[in-house]
mmCIF file of C-alpha atoms in Angstrom:
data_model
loop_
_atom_site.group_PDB
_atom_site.id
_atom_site.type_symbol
_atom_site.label_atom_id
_atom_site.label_comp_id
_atom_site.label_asym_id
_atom_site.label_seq_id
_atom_site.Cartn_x
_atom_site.Cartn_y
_atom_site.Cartn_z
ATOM 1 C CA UNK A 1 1.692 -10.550 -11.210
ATOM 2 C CA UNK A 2 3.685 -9.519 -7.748
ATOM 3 C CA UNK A 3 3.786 -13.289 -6.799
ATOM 4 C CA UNK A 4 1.454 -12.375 -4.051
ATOM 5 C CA UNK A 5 -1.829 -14.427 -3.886
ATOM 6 C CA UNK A 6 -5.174 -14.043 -2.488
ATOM 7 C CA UNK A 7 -8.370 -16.021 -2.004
ATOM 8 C CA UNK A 8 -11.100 -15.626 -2.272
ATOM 9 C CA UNK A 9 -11.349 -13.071 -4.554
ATOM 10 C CA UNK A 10 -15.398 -12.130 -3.784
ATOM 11 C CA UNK A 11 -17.369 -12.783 -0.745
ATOM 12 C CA UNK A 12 -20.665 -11.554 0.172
ATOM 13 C CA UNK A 13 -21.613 -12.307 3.394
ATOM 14 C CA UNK A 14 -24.428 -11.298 5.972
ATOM 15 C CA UNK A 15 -24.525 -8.851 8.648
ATOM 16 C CA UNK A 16 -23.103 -10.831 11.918
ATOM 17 C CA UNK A 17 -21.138 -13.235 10.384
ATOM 18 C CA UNK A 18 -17.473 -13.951 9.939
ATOM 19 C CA UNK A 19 -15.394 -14.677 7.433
ATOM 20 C CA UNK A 20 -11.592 -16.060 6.843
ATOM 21 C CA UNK A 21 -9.213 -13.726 4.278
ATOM 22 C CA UNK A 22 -6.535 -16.099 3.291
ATOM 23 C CA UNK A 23 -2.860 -15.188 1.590
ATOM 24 C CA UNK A 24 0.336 -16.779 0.299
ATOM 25 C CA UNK A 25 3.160 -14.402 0.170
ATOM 26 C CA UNK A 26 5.954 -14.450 -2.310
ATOM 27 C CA UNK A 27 8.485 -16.738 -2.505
ATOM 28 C CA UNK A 28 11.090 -15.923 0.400
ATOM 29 C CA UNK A 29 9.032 -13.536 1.833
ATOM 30 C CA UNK A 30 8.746 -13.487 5.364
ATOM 31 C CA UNK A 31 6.385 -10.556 6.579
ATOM 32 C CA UNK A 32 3.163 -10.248 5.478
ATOM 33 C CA UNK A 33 0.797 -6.843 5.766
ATOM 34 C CA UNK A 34 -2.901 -6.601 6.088
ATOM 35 C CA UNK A 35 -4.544 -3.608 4.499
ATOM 36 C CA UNK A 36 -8.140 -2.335 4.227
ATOM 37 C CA UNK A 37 -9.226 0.308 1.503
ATOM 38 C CA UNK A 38 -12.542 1.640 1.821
ATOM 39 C CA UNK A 39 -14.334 4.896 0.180
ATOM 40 C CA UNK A 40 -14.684 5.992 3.801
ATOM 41 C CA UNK A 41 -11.280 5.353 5.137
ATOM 42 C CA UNK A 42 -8.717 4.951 2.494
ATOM 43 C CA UNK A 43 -6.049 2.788 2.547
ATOM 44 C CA UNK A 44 -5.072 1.577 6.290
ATOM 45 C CA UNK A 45 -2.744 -0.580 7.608
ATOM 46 C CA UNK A 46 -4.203 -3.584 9.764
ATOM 47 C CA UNK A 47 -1.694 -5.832 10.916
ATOM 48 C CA UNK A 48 1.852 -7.313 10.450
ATOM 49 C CA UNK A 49 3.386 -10.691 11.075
ATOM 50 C CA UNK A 50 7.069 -11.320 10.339
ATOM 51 C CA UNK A 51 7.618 -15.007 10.094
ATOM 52 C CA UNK A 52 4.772 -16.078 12.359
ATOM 53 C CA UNK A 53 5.023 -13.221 15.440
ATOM 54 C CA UNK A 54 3.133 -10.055 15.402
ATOM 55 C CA UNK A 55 4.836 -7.294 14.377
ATOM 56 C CA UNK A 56 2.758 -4.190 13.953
ATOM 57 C CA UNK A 57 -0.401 -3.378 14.548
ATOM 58 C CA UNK A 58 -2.326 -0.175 12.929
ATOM 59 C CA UNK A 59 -5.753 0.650 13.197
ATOM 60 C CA UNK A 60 -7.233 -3.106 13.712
ATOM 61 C CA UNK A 61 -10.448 -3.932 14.603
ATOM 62 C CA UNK A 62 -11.126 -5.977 17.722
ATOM 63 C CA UNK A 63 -13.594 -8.099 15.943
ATOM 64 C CA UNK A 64 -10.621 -8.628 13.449
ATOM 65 C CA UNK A 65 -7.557 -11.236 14.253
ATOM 66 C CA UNK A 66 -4.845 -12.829 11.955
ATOM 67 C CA UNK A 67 -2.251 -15.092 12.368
ATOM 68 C CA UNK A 68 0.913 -16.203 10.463
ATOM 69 C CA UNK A 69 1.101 -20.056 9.662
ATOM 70 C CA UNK A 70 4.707 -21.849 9.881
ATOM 71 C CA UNK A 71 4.242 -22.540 5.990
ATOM 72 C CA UNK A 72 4.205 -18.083 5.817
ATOM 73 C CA UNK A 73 0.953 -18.023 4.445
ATOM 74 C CA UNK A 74 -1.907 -15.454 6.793
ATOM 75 C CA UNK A 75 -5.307 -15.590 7.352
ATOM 76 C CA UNK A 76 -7.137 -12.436 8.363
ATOM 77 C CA UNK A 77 -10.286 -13.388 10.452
ATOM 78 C CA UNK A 78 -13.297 -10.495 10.701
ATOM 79 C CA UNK A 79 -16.190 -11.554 12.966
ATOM 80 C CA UNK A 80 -19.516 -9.822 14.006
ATOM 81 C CA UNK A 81 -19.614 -8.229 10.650
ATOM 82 C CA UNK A 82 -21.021 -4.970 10.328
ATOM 83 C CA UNK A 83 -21.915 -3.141 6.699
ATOM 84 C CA UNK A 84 -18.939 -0.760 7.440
ATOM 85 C CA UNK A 85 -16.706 -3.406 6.811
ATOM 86 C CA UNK A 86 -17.591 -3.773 3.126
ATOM 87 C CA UNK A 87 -14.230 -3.077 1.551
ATOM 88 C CA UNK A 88 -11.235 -4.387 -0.463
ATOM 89 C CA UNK A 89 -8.623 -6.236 2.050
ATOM 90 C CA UNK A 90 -5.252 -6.229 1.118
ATOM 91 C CA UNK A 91 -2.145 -8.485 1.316
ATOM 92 C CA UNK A 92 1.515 -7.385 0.759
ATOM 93 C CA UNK A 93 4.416 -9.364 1.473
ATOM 94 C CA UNK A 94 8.314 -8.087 1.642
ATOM 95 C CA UNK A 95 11.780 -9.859 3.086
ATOM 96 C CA UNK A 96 10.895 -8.043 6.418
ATOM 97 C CA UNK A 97 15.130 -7.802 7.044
ATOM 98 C CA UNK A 98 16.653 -5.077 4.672
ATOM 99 C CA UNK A 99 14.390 -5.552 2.054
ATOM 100 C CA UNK A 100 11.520 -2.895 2.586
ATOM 101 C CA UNK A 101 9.257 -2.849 -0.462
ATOM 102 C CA UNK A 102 6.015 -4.475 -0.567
ATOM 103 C CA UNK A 103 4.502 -6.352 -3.355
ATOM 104 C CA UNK A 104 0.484 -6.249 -2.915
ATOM 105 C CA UNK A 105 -1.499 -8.810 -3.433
ATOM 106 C CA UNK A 106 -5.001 -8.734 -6.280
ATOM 107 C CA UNK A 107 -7.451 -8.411 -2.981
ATOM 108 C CA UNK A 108 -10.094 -9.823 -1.330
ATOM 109 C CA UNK A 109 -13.545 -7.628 -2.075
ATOM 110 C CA UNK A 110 -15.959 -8.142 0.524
ATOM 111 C CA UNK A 111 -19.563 -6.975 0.841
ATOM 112 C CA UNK A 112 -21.496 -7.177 3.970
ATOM 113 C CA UNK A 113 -25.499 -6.946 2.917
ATOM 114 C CA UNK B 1 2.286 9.220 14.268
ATOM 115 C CA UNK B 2 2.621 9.557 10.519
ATOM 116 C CA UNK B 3 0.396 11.650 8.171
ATOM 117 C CA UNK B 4 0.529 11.940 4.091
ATOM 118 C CA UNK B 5 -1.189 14.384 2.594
ATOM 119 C CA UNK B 6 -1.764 14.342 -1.306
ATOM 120 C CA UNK B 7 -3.276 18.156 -2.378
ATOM 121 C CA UNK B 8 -4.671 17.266 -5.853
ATOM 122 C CA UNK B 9 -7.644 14.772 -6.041
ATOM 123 C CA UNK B 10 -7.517 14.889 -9.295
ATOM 124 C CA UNK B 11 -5.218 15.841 -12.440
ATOM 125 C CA UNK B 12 -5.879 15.470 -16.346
ATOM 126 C CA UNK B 13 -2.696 15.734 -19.026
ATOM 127 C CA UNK B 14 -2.783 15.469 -22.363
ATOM 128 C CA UNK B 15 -0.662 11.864 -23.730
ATOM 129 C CA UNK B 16 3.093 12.730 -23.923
ATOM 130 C CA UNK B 17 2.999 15.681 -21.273
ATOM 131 C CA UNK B 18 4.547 15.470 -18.072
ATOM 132 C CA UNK B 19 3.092 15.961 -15.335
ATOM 133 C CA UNK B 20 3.671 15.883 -11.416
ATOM 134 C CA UNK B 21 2.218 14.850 -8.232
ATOM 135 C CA UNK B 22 2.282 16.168 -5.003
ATOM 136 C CA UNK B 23 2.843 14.862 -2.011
ATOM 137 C CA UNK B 24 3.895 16.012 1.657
ATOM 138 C CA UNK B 25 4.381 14.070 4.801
ATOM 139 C CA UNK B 26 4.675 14.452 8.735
ATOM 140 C CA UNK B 27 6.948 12.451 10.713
ATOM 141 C CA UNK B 28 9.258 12.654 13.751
ATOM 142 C CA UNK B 29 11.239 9.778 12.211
ATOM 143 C CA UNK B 30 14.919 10.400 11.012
ATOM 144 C CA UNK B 31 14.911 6.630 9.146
ATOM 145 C CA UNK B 32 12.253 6.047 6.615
ATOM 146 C CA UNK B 33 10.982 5.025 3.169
ATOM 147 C CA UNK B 34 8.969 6.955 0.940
ATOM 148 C CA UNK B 35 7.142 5.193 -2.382
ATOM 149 C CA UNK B 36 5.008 5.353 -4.700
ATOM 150 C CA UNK B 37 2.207 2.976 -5.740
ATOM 151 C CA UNK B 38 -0.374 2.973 -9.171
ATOM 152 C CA UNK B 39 -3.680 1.511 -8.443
ATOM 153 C CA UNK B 40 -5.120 1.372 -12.270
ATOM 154 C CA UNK B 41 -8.805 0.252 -12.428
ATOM 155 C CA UNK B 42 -8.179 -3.189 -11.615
ATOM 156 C CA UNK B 43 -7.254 -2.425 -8.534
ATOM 157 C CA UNK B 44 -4.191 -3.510 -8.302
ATOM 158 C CA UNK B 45 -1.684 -1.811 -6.066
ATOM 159 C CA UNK B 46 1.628 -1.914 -8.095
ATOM 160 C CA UNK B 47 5.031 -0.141 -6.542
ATOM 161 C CA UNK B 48 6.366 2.493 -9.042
ATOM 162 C CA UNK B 49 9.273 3.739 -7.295
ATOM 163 C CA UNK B 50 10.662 4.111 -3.689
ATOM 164 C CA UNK B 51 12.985 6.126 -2.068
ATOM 165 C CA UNK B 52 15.180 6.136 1.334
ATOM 166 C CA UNK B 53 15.103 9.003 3.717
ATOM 167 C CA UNK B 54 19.181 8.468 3.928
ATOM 168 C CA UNK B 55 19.902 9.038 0.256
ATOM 169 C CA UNK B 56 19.840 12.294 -1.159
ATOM 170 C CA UNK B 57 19.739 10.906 -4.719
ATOM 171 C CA UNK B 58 16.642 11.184 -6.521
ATOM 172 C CA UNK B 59 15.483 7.891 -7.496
ATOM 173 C CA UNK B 60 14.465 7.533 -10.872
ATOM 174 C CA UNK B 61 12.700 4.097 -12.712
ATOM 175 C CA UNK B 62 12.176 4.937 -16.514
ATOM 176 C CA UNK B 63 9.730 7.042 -17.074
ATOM 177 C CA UNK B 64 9.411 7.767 -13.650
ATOM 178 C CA UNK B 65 11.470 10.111 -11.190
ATOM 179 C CA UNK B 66 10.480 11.901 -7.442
ATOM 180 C CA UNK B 67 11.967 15.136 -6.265
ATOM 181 C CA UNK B 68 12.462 14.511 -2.630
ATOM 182 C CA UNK B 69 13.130 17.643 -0.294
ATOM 183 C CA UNK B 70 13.794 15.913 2.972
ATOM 184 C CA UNK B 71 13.882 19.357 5.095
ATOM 185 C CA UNK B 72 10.338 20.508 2.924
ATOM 186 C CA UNK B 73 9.231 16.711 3.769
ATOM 187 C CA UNK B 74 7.517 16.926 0.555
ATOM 188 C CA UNK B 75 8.072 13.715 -2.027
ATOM 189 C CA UNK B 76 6.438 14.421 -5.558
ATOM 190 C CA UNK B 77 6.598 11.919 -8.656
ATOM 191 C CA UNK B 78 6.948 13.089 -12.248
ATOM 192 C CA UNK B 79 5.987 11.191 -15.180
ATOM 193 C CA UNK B 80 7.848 12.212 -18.190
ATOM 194 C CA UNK B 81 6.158 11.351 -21.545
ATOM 195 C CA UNK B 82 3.066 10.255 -20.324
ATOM 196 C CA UNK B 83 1.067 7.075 -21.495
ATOM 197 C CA UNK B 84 -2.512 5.913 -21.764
ATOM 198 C CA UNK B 85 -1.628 3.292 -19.432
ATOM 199 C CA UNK B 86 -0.552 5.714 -16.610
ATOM 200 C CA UNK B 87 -4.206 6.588 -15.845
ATOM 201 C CA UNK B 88 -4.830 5.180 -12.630
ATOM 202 C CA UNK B 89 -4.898 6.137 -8.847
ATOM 203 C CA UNK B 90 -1.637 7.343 -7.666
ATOM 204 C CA UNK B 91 -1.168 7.028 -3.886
ATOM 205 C CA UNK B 92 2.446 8.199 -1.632
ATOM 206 C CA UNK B 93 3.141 6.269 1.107
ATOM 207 C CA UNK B 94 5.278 6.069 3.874
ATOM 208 C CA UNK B 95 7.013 3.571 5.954
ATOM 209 C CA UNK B 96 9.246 3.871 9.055
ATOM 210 C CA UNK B 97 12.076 1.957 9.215
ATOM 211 C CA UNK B 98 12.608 -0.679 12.112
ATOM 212 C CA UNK B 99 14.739 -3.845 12.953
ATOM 213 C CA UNK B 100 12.849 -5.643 11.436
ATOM 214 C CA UNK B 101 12.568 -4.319 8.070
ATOM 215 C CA UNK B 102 9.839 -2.178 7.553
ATOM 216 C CA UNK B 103 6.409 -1.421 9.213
ATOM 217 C CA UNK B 104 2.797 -0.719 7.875
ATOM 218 C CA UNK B 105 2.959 1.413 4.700
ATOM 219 C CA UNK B 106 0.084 5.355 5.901
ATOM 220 C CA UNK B 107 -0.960 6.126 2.418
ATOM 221 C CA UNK B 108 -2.337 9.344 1.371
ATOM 222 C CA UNK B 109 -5.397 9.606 0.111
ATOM 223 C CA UNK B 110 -4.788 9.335 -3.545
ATOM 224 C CA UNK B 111 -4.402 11.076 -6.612
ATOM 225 C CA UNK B 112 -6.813 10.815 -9.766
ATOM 226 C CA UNK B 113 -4.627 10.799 -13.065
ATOM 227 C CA UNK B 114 -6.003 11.011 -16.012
ATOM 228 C CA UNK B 115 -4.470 10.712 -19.461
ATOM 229 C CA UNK B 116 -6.181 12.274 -22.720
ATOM 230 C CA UNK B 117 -5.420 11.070 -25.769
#
């Protein structure tokens, strides 16, 4: 268990709609990561917020947002849903000063029908 | 930009073997991390070692040890005595290194090992 928690851990949702990702980082933690993995893509890097700010963004979506909450925890919004976007989303949390690894969250599987 | 490139799809070793993966990367970056993470078929993305561009040490975690030729930019893992429970997806990753700690992990696109009994 990497401390890291996501909900919910299914969703199956309709082409056109949105949805709301939400994680909890570790303890202390004070960046949180967004990832998608698909069969298609891989593993990519969404988004980054270090203790509420944006930090990073990789290759996002602009029907996709997130924010950082002042309690740490991150919600990744995806709107206008598409099939493509069927794929496991990621959270990982790290210290975001010197401390660089990131712990990865169990995932959020979603399948657009 | 950053690119990781992992050569072998797939790789098969008897239990107890060892065995080693491949992995190069591309980067114009001088300050950097390199890791590796297990993905077994849960899913789960677990961190099995890391290692910083500035150290020329080999890091090493059990079982577990990378060769890392920073010149070659090349960053492979070997797993010494290999274990039923090392079968999994095995992906290299890179992050560069920034005020702020670091940014978005570029994975390559994964390794498939398999261990026989």
């Amino acid at each position: 268990d990497s401390g890291v928690t996501q909900t919910p851990k299914h969703l199956i949702t309709a082409t056109g709609q949105r949805v709301s990702l939400r994680c909890s980082p570790r303890s202390g933690d004070l960046s949180v990561y967004w990832y998608q993995q698909s069969l298609d893509q891989g593993l990519q890097f969404l988004i980054q917020y270090y203790n509420g700010e944006e930090r990073a963004k990789g290759n996002i979506l602009e029907r996709f947002s997130a924010q950082q909450f002042p309690d740490l925890h991150s919600e990744l919004n995806l709107s206008s849903l598409e099939l493509g976007d069927s794929a496991l989303y990621f959270c990982a949390s790290s210290v975001g000063t010197m401390n660089y690894e990131q712990y990865f969250g169990p995932g959020t599987r979603l399948t657009v029908t | 930009a950053q690119t990781v490139t992992q050569s072998q799809p797939e790789m098969s070793v008897q239990e107890a073997e060892t065995v080693t993966l491949s992995c190069t990367y591309d980067t114009s970056e001088n300050n950097y991390y390199l890791f590796w993470y297990k993905q077994p078929p849960s899913r789960q993305m677990i961190l099995v070692i890391r290692q910083e561009a500035y150290k020329q040490q080999n890091a090493t975690e059990n079982r577990f040890s990378v060769n890392f030729q920073k010149a070659a930019k090349s960053f492979s893992l070997k797993i010494s005595d290999s274990q039923l429970g090392d079968t999994a997806m095995y992906f290299c990753a890179f992050s560069a290194r920034s005020g702020g700690g670091a940014d978005g992990l570029t994975f390559g696109k994964g390794t498939h090992l398999i261990i026989q009994p």
